[in-house]
mmCIF file of C-alpha atoms in Angstrom:
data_model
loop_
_atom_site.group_PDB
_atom_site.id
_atom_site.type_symbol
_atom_site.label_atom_id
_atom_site.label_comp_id
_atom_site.label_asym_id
_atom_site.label_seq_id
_atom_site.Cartn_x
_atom_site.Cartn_y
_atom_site.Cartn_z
ATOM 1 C CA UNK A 1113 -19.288 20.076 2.177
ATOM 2 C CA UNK A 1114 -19.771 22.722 -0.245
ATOM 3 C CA UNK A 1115 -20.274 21.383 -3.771
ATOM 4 C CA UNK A 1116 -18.374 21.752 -7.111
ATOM 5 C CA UNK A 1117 -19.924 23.208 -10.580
ATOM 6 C CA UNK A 1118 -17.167 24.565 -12.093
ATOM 7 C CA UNK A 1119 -13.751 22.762 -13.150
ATOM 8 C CA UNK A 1120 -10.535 24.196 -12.280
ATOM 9 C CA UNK A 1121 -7.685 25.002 -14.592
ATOM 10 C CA UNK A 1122 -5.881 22.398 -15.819
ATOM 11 C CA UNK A 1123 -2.689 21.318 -14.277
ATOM 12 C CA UNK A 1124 0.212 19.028 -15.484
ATOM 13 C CA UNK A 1125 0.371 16.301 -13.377
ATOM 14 C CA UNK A 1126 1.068 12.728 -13.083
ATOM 15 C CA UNK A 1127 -1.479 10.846 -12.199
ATOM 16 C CA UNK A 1128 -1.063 7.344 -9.047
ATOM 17 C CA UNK A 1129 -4.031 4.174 -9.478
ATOM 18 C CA UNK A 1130 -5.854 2.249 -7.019
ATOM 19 C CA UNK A 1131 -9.059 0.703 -5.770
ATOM 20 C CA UNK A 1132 -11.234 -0.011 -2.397
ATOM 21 C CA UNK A 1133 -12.756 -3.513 -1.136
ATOM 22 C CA UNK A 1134 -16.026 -4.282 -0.420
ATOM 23 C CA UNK A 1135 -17.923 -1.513 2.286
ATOM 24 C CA UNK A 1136 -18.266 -3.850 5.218
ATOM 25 C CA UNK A 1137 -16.111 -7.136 4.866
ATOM 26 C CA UNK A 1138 -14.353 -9.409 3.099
ATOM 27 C CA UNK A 1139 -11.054 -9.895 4.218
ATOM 28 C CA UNK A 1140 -8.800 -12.895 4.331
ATOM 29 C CA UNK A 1141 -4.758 -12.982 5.158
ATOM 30 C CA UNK A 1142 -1.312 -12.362 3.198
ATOM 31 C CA UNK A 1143 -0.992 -11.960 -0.539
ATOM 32 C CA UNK A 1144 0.654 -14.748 -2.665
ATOM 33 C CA UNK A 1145 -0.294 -15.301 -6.517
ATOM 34 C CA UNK A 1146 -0.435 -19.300 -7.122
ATOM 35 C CA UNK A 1147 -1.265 -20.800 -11.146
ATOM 36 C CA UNK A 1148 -3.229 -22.557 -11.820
ATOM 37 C CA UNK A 1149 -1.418 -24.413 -15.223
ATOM 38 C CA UNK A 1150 -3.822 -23.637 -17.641
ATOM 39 C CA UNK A 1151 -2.611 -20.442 -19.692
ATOM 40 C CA UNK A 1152 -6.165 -19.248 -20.510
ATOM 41 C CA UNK A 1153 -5.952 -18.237 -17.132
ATOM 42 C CA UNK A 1154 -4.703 -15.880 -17.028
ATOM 43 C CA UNK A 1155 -6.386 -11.806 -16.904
ATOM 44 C CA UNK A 1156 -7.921 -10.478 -20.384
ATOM 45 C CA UNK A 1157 -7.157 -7.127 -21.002
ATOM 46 C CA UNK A 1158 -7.715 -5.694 -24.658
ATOM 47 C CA UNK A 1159 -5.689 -3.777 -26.072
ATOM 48 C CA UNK A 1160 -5.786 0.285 -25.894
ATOM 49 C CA UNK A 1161 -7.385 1.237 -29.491
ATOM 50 C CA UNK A 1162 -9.116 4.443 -29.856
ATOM 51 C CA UNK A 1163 -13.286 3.764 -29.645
ATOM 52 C CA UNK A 1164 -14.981 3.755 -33.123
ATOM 53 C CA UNK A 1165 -16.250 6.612 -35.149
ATOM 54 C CA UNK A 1166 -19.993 7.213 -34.581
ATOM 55 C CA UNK A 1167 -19.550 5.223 -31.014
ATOM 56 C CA UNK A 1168 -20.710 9.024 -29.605
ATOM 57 C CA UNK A 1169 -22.946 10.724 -28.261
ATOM 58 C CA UNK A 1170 -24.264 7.294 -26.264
ATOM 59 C CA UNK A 1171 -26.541 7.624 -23.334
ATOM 60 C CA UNK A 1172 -26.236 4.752 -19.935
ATOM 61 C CA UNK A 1173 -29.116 5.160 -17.961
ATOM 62 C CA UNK A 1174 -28.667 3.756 -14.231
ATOM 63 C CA UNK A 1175 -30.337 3.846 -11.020
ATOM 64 C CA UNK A 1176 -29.240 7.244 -9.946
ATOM 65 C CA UNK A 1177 -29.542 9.080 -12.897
ATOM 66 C CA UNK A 1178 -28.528 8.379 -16.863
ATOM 67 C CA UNK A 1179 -25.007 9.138 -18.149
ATOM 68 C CA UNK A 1180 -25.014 10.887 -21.347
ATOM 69 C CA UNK A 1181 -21.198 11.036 -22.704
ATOM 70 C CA UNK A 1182 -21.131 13.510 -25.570
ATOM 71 C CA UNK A 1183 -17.506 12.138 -27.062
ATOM 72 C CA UNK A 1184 -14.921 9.350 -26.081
ATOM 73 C CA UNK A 1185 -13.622 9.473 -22.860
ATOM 74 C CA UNK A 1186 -10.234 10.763 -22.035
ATOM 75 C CA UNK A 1187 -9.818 11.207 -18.443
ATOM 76 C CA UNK A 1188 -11.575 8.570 -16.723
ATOM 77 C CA UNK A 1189 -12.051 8.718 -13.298
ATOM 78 C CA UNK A 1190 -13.137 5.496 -11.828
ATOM 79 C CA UNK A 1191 -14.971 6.207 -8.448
ATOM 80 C CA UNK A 1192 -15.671 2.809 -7.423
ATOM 81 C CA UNK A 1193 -14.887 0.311 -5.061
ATOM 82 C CA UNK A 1194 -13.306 -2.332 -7.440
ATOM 83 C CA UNK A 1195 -14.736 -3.137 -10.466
ATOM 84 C CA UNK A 1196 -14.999 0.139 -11.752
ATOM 85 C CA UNK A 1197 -11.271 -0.082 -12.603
ATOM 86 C CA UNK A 1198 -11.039 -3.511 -13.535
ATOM 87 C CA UNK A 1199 -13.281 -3.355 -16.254
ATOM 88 C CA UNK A 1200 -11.449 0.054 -17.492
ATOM 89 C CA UNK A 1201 -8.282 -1.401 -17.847
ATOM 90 C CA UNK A 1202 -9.795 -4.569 -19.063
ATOM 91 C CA UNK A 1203 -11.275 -2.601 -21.995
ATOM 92 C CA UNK A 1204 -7.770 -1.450 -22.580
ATOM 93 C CA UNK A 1205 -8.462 2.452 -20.599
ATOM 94 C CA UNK A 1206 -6.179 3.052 -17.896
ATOM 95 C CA UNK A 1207 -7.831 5.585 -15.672
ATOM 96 C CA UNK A 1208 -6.412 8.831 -15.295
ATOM 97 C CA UNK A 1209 -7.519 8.163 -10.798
ATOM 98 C CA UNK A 1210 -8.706 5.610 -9.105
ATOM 99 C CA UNK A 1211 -10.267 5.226 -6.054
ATOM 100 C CA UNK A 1212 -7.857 3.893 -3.214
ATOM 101 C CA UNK A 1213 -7.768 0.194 -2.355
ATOM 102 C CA UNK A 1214 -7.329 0.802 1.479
ATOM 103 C CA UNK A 1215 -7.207 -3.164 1.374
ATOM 104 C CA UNK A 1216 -3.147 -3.307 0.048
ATOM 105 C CA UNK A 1217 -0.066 -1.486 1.465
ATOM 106 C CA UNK A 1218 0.467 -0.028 -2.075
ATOM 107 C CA UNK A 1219 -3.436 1.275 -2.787
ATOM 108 C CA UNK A 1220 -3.712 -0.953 -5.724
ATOM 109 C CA UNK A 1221 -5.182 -4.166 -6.071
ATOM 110 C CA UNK A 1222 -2.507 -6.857 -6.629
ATOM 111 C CA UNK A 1223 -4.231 -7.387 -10.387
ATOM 112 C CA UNK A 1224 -4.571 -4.222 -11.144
ATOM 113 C CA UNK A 1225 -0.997 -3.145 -10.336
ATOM 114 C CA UNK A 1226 0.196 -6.015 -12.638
ATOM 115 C CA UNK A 1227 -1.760 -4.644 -15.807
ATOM 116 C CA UNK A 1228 -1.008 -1.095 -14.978
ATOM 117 C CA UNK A 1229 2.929 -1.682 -16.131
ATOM 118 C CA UNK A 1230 4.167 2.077 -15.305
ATOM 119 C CA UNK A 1231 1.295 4.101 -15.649
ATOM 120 C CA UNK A 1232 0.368 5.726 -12.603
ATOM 121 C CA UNK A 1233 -3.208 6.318 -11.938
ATOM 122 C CA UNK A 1234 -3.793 8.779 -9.005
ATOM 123 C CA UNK A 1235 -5.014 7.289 -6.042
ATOM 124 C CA UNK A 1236 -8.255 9.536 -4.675
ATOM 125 C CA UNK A 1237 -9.619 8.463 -1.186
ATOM 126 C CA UNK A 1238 -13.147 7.514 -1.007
ATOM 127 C CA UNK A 1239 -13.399 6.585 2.014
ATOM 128 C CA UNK A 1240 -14.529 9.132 4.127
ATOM 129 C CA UNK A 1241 -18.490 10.442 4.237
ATOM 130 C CA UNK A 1242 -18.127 12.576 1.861
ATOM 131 C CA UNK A 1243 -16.146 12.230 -1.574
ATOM 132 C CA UNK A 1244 -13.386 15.043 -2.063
ATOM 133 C CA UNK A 1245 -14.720 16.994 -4.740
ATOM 134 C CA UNK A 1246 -12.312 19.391 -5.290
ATOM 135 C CA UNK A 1247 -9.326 16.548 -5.541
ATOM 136 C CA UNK A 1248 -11.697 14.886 -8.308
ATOM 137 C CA UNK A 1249 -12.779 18.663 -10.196
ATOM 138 C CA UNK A 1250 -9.307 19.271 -10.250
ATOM 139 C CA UNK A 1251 -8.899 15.843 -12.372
ATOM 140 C CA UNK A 1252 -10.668 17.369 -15.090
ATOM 141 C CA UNK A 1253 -12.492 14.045 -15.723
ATOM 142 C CA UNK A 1254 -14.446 13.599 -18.580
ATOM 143 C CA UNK A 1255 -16.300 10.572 -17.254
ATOM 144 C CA UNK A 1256 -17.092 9.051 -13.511
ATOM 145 C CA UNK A 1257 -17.372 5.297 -13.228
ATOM 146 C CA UNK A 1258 -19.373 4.861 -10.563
ATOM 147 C CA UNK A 1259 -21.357 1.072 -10.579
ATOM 148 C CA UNK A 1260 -19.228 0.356 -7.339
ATOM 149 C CA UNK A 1261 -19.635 3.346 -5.343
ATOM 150 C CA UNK A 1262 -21.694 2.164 -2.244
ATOM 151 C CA UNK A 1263 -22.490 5.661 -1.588
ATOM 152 C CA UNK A 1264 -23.183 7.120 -5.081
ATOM 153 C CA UNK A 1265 -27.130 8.241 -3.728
ATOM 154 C CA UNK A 1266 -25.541 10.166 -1.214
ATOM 155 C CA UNK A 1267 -22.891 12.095 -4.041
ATOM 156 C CA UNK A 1268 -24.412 11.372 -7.533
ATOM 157 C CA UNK A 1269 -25.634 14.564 -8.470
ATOM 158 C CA UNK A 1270 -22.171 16.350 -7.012
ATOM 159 C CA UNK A 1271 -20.597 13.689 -9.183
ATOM 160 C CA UNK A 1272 -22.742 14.234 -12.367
ATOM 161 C CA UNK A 1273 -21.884 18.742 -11.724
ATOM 162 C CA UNK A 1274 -17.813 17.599 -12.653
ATOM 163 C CA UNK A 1275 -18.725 14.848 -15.272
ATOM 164 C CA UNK A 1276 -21.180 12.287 -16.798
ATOM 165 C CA UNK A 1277 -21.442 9.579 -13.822
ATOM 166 C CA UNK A 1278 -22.332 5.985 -15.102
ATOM 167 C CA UNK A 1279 -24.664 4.081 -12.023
ATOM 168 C CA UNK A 1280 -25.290 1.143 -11.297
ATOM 169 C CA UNK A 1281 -28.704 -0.523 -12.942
ATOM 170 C CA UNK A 1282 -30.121 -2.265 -9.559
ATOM 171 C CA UNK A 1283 -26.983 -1.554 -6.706
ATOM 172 C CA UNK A 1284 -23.323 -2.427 -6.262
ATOM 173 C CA UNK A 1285 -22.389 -6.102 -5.983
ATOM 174 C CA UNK A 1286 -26.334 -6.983 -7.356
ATOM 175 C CA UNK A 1287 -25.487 -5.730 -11.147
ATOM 176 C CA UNK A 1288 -23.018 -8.923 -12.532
ATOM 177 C CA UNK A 1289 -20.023 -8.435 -13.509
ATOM 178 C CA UNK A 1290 -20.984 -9.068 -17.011
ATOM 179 C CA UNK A 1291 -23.620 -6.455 -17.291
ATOM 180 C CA UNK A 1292 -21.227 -3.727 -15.654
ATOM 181 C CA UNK A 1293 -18.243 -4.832 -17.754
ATOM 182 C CA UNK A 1294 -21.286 -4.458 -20.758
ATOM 183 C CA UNK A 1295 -22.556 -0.801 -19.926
ATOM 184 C CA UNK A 1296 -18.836 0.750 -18.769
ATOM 185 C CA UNK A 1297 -17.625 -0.495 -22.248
ATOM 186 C CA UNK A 1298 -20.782 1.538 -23.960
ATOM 187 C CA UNK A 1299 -19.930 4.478 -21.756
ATOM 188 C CA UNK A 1300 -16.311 4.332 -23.743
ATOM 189 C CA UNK A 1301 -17.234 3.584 -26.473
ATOM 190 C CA UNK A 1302 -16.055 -0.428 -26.852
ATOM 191 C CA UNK A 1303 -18.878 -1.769 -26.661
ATOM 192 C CA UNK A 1304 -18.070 -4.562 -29.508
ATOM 193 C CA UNK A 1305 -15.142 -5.561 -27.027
ATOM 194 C CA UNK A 1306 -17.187 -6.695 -24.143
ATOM 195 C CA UNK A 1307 -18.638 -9.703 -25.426
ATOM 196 C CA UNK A 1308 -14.723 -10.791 -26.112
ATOM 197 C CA UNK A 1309 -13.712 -9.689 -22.231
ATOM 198 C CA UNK A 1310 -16.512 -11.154 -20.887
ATOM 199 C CA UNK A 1311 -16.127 -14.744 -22.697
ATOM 200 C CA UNK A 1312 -12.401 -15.091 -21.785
ATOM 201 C CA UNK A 1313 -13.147 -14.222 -18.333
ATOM 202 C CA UNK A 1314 -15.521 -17.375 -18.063
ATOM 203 C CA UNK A 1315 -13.678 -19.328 -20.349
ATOM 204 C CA UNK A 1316 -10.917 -19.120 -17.644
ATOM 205 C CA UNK A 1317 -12.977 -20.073 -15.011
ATOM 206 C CA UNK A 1318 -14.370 -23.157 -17.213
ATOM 207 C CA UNK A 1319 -10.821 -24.332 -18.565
ATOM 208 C CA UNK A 1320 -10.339 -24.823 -14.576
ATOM 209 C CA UNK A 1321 -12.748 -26.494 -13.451
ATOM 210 C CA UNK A 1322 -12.381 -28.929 -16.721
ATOM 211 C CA UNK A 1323 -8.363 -28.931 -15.935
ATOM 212 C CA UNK A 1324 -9.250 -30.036 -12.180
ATOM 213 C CA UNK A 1325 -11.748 -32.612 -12.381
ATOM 214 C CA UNK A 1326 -11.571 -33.816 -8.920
ATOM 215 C CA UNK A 1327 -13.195 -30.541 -7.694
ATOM 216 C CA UNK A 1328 -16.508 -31.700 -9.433
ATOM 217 C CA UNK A 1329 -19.083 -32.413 -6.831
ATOM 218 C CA UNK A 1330 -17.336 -31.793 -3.699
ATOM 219 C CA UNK A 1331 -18.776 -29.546 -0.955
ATOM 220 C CA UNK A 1332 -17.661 -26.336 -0.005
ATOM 221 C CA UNK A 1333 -18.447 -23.705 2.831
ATOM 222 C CA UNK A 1334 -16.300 -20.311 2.367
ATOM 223 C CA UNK A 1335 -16.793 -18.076 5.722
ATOM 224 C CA UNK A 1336 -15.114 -14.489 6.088
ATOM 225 C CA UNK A 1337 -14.962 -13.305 9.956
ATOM 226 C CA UNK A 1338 -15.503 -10.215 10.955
ATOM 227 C CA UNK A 1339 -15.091 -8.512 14.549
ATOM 228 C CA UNK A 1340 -15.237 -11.836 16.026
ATOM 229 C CA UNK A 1341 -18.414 -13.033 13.991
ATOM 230 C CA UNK A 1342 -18.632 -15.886 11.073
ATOM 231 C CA UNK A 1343 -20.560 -14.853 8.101
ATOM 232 C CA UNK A 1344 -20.832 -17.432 5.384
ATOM 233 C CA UNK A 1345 -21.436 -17.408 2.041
ATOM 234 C CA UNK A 1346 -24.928 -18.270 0.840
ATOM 235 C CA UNK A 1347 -26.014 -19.845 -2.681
ATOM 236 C CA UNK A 1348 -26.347 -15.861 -4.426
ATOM 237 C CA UNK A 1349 -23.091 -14.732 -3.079
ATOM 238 C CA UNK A 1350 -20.571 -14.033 -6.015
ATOM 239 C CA UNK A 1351 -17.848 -15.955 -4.202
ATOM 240 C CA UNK A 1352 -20.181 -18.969 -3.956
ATOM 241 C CA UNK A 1353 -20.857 -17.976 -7.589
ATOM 242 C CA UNK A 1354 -17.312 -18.907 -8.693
ATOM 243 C CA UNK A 1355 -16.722 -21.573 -6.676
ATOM 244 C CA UNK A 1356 -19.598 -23.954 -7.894
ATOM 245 C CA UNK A 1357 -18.311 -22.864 -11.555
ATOM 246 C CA UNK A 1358 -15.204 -24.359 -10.499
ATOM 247 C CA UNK A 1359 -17.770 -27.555 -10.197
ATOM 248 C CA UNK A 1360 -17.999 -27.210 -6.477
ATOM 249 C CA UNK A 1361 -21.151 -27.951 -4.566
ATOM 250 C CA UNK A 1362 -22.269 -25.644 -1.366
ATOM 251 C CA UNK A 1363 -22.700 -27.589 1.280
ATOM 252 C CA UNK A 1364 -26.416 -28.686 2.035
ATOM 253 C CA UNK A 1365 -26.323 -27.315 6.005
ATOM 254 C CA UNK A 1366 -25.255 -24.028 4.604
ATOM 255 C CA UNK A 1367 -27.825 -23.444 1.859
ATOM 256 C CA UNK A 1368 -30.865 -23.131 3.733
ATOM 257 C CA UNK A 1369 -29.298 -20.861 6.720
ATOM 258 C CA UNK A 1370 -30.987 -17.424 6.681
ATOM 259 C CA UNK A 1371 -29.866 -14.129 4.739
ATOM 260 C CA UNK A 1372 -28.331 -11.617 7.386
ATOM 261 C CA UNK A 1373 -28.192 -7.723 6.940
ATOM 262 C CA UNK A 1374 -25.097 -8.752 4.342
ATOM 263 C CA UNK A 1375 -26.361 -9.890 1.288
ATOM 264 C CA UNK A 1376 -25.760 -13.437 0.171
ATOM 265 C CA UNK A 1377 -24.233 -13.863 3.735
ATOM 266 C CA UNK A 1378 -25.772 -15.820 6.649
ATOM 267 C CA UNK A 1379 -24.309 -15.261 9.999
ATOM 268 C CA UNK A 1380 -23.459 -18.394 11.968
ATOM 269 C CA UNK A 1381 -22.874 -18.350 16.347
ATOM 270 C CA UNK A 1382 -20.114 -20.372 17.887
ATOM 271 C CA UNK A 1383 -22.514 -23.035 18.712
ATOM 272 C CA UNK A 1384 -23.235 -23.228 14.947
ATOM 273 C CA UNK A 1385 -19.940 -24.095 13.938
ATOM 274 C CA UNK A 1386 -20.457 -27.613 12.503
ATOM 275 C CA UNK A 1387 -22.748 -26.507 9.781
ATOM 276 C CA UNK A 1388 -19.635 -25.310 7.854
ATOM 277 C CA UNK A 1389 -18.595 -29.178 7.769
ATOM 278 C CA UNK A 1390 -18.238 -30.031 3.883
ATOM 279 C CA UNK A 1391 -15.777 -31.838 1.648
ATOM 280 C CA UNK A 1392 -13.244 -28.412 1.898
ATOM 281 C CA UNK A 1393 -13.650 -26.164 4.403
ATOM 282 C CA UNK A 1394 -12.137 -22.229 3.685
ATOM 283 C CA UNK A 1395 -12.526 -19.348 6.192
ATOM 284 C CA UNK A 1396 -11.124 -15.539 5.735
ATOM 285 C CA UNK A 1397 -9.520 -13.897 8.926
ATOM 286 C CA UNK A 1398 -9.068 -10.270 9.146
ATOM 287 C CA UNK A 1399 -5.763 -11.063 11.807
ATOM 288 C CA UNK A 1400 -3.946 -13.782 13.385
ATOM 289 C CA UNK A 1401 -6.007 -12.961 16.728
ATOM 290 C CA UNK A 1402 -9.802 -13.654 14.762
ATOM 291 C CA UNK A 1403 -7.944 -16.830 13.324
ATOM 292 C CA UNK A 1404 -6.756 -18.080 17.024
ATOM 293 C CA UNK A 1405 -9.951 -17.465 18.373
ATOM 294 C CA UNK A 1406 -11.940 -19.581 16.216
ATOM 295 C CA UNK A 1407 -9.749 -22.004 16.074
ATOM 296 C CA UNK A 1408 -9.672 -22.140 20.048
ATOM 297 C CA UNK A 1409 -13.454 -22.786 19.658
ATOM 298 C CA UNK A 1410 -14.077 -26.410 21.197
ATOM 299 C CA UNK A 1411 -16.196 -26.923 18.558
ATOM 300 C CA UNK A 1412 -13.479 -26.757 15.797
ATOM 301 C CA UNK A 1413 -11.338 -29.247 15.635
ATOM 302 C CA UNK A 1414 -14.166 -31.828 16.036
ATOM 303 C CA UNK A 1415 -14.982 -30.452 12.020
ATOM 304 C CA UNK A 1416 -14.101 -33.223 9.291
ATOM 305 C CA UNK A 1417 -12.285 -31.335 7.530
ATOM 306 C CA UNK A 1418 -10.054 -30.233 10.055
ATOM 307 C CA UNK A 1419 -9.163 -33.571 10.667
ATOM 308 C CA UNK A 1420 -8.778 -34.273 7.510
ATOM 309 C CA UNK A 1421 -6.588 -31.398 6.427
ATOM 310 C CA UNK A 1422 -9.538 -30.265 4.316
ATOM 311 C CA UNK A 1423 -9.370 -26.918 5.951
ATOM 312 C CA UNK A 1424 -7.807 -23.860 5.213
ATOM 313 C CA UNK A 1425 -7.276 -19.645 5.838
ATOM 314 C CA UNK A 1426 -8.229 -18.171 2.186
ATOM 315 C CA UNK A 1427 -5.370 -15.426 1.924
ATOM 316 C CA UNK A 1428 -6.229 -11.718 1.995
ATOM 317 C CA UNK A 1429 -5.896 -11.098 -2.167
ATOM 318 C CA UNK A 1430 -7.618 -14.105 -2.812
ATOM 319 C CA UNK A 1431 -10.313 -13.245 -0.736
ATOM 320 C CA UNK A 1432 -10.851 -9.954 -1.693
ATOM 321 C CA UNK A 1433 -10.829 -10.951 -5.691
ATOM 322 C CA UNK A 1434 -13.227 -13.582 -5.434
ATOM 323 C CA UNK A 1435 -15.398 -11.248 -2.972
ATOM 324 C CA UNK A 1436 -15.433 -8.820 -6.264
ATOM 325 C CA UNK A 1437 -15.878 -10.813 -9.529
ATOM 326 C CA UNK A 1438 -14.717 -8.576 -12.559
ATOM 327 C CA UNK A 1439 -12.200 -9.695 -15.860
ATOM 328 C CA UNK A 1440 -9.072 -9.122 -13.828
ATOM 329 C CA UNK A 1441 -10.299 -10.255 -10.676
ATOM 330 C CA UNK A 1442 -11.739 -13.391 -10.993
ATOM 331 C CA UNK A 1443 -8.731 -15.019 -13.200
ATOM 332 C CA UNK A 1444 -6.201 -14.168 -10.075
ATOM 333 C CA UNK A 1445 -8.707 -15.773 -7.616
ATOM 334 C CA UNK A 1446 -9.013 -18.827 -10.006
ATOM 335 C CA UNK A 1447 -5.373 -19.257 -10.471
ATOM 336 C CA UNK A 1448 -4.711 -18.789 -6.558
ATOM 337 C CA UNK A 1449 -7.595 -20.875 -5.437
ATOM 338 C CA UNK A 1450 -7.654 -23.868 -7.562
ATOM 339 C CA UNK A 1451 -4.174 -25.159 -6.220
ATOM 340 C CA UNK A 1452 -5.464 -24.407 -2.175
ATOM 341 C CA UNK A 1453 -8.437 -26.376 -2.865
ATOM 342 C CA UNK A 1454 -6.417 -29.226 -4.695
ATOM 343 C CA UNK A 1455 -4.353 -29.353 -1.915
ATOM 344 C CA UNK A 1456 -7.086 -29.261 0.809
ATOM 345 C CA UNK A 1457 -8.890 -31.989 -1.317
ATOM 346 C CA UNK A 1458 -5.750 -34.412 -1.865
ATOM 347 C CA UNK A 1459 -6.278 -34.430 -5.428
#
């Protein structure tokens, strides 16, 4: 792949949005948008206000190299897998491209397309091994979100040759939400609006768990399958993250289980099925076929909470959005879960 230094001529052109899941896995089934009843649930997104005088030149150092972004951004091109263009539009900046969320039929993450109204982002593949440089050159952007790119080592300084390219501090999915929603906002230049994004995203998540009580204390295991295997969710994981917020408890089998290759995931066998026992029980099937299949194990319906009802298939959205904590995000996955787990728990 030859590289890109120079920018094309500018062309006219409307501009698509979208987004990418997580690298490896993290799917679940379906796409449905439940509420949860409490209005400060739903998404913060400021609103679009030019950033303030004196906001530039700022500087964003990161892992792969520091970001220095000599005025505001006005063609944003946000490179990563999913939280690069959450926190964007959360700010109030609607990218000018997006990286494709291969995830959805449409491209676009199901709350992203909701706060996009009828702009149209473009949607850029990233998935391949290399990025395509001369699609994102020809974008004239005049900033590259990047803290979500699982490949940014491979690409940074290509990226950096068309624009300033904000990195991650530590690596995707380590950095918090928080501190990437913090350093995009310096990169454009609303900075003073994080702190406001930020503390209605938790708020949400804390009117919930005080608006559902009877999730306080009960045990949880959340498992996404992949090719066949079980890979639960371990104490660091951000979807374990949210769900004690909620005032869930992991279950105590599942806590000490070892790390596998996937962060904040442990892998559990067939024969270790009954360690994902707890209070509610929630799994995440790629297809039908990986659902039947563990559900024919022998082992399965001798769980608890299968025959209790206290088990259920986490839908695909839902999945995905809790996977990827960000301020639009993490109030759809709130909303959708709470209701599931309600149900699951008879409460």
């Amino acid at each position: 792949m030859s590289t890109v230094a120079t920018r094309p001529a500018r062309r006219d052109r409307h501009v698509p949005h979208g987004d990418v899941s997580r690298r490896h896995f993290l799917w679940g089934t379906g796409a449905a948008l439940a509420t949860v009843g409490a209005a400060g649930c739903s998404s913060p997104v400021a609103p679009t206000t030019p950033a303030p005088s004196g906001a530039f030149p700022v500087s964003v150092p990161g892992k792969e190299g520091t970001a220095t972004i000599p005025a505001e951004p006005n063609r944003l091109f946000a490179a990563g897998l999913q939280r690069d263009a959450d926190i964007a539009i959360a700010l109030g900046v609607t990218p000018v491209a997006m990286a494709k969320a291969a995830s959805f039929t449409s491209g676009i993450a199901p709350w992203v397309e909701t706060r996009l109204g009828q702009s149209k982002p473009e949607l850029v593949d990233m998935s391949g091994a290399q990025p395509p440089l001369e699609q994102i050159a020809a974008l004239e952007p005049d900033l590259i979100s990047a803290v979500d790119d699982y490949a940014l080592a491979n690409h940074y300084a290509q990226f950096s040759r068309i624009a300033p390219t904000l990195s991650y501090v530590e690596a995707q999915n380590i950095d918090t939400w928080q501190q990437s929603t913090t350093r995009i906002a310096q990169a454009l230049g609303r900075e003073t609006q994080a702190p406001g994004v930020i503390a209605a995203t938790e708020g949400a998540i804390a009117q919930a768990a005080g608006d559902n009580p009877g999730l306080r204390g009960k045990t949880f295991s959340f498992s996404v399958v992949y090719s066949g295997v079980i890979y639960t969710v371990l104490p660091g994981d951000a979807a374990a993250v949210v769900l004690t917020q909620l005032g869930l408890q992991l279950a105590p089998s599942i806590a000490g289980l070892p790390e596998s290759a996937t962060k904040g995931r442990a892998q559990v066998s067939a024969e270790q099925l009954s360690v994902l026992d707890a209070d509610v029980t929630i799994v995440s099937y790629p297809t039908p076929a990986e659902r039947a299949a563990i559900e024919r194990n022998p082992l399965f319906p001798s769980l608890d909470a299968v025959k209790r009802g206290a088990y259920f298939e986490l839908e695909f959205s839902l999945g995905v959005a809790l996977a990827f904590p960000s301020p639009l995000a993490t109030p759809y996955a709130v909303n959708g879960l709470v209701p599931a787990l309600n149900r699951a728990l008879s409460l």
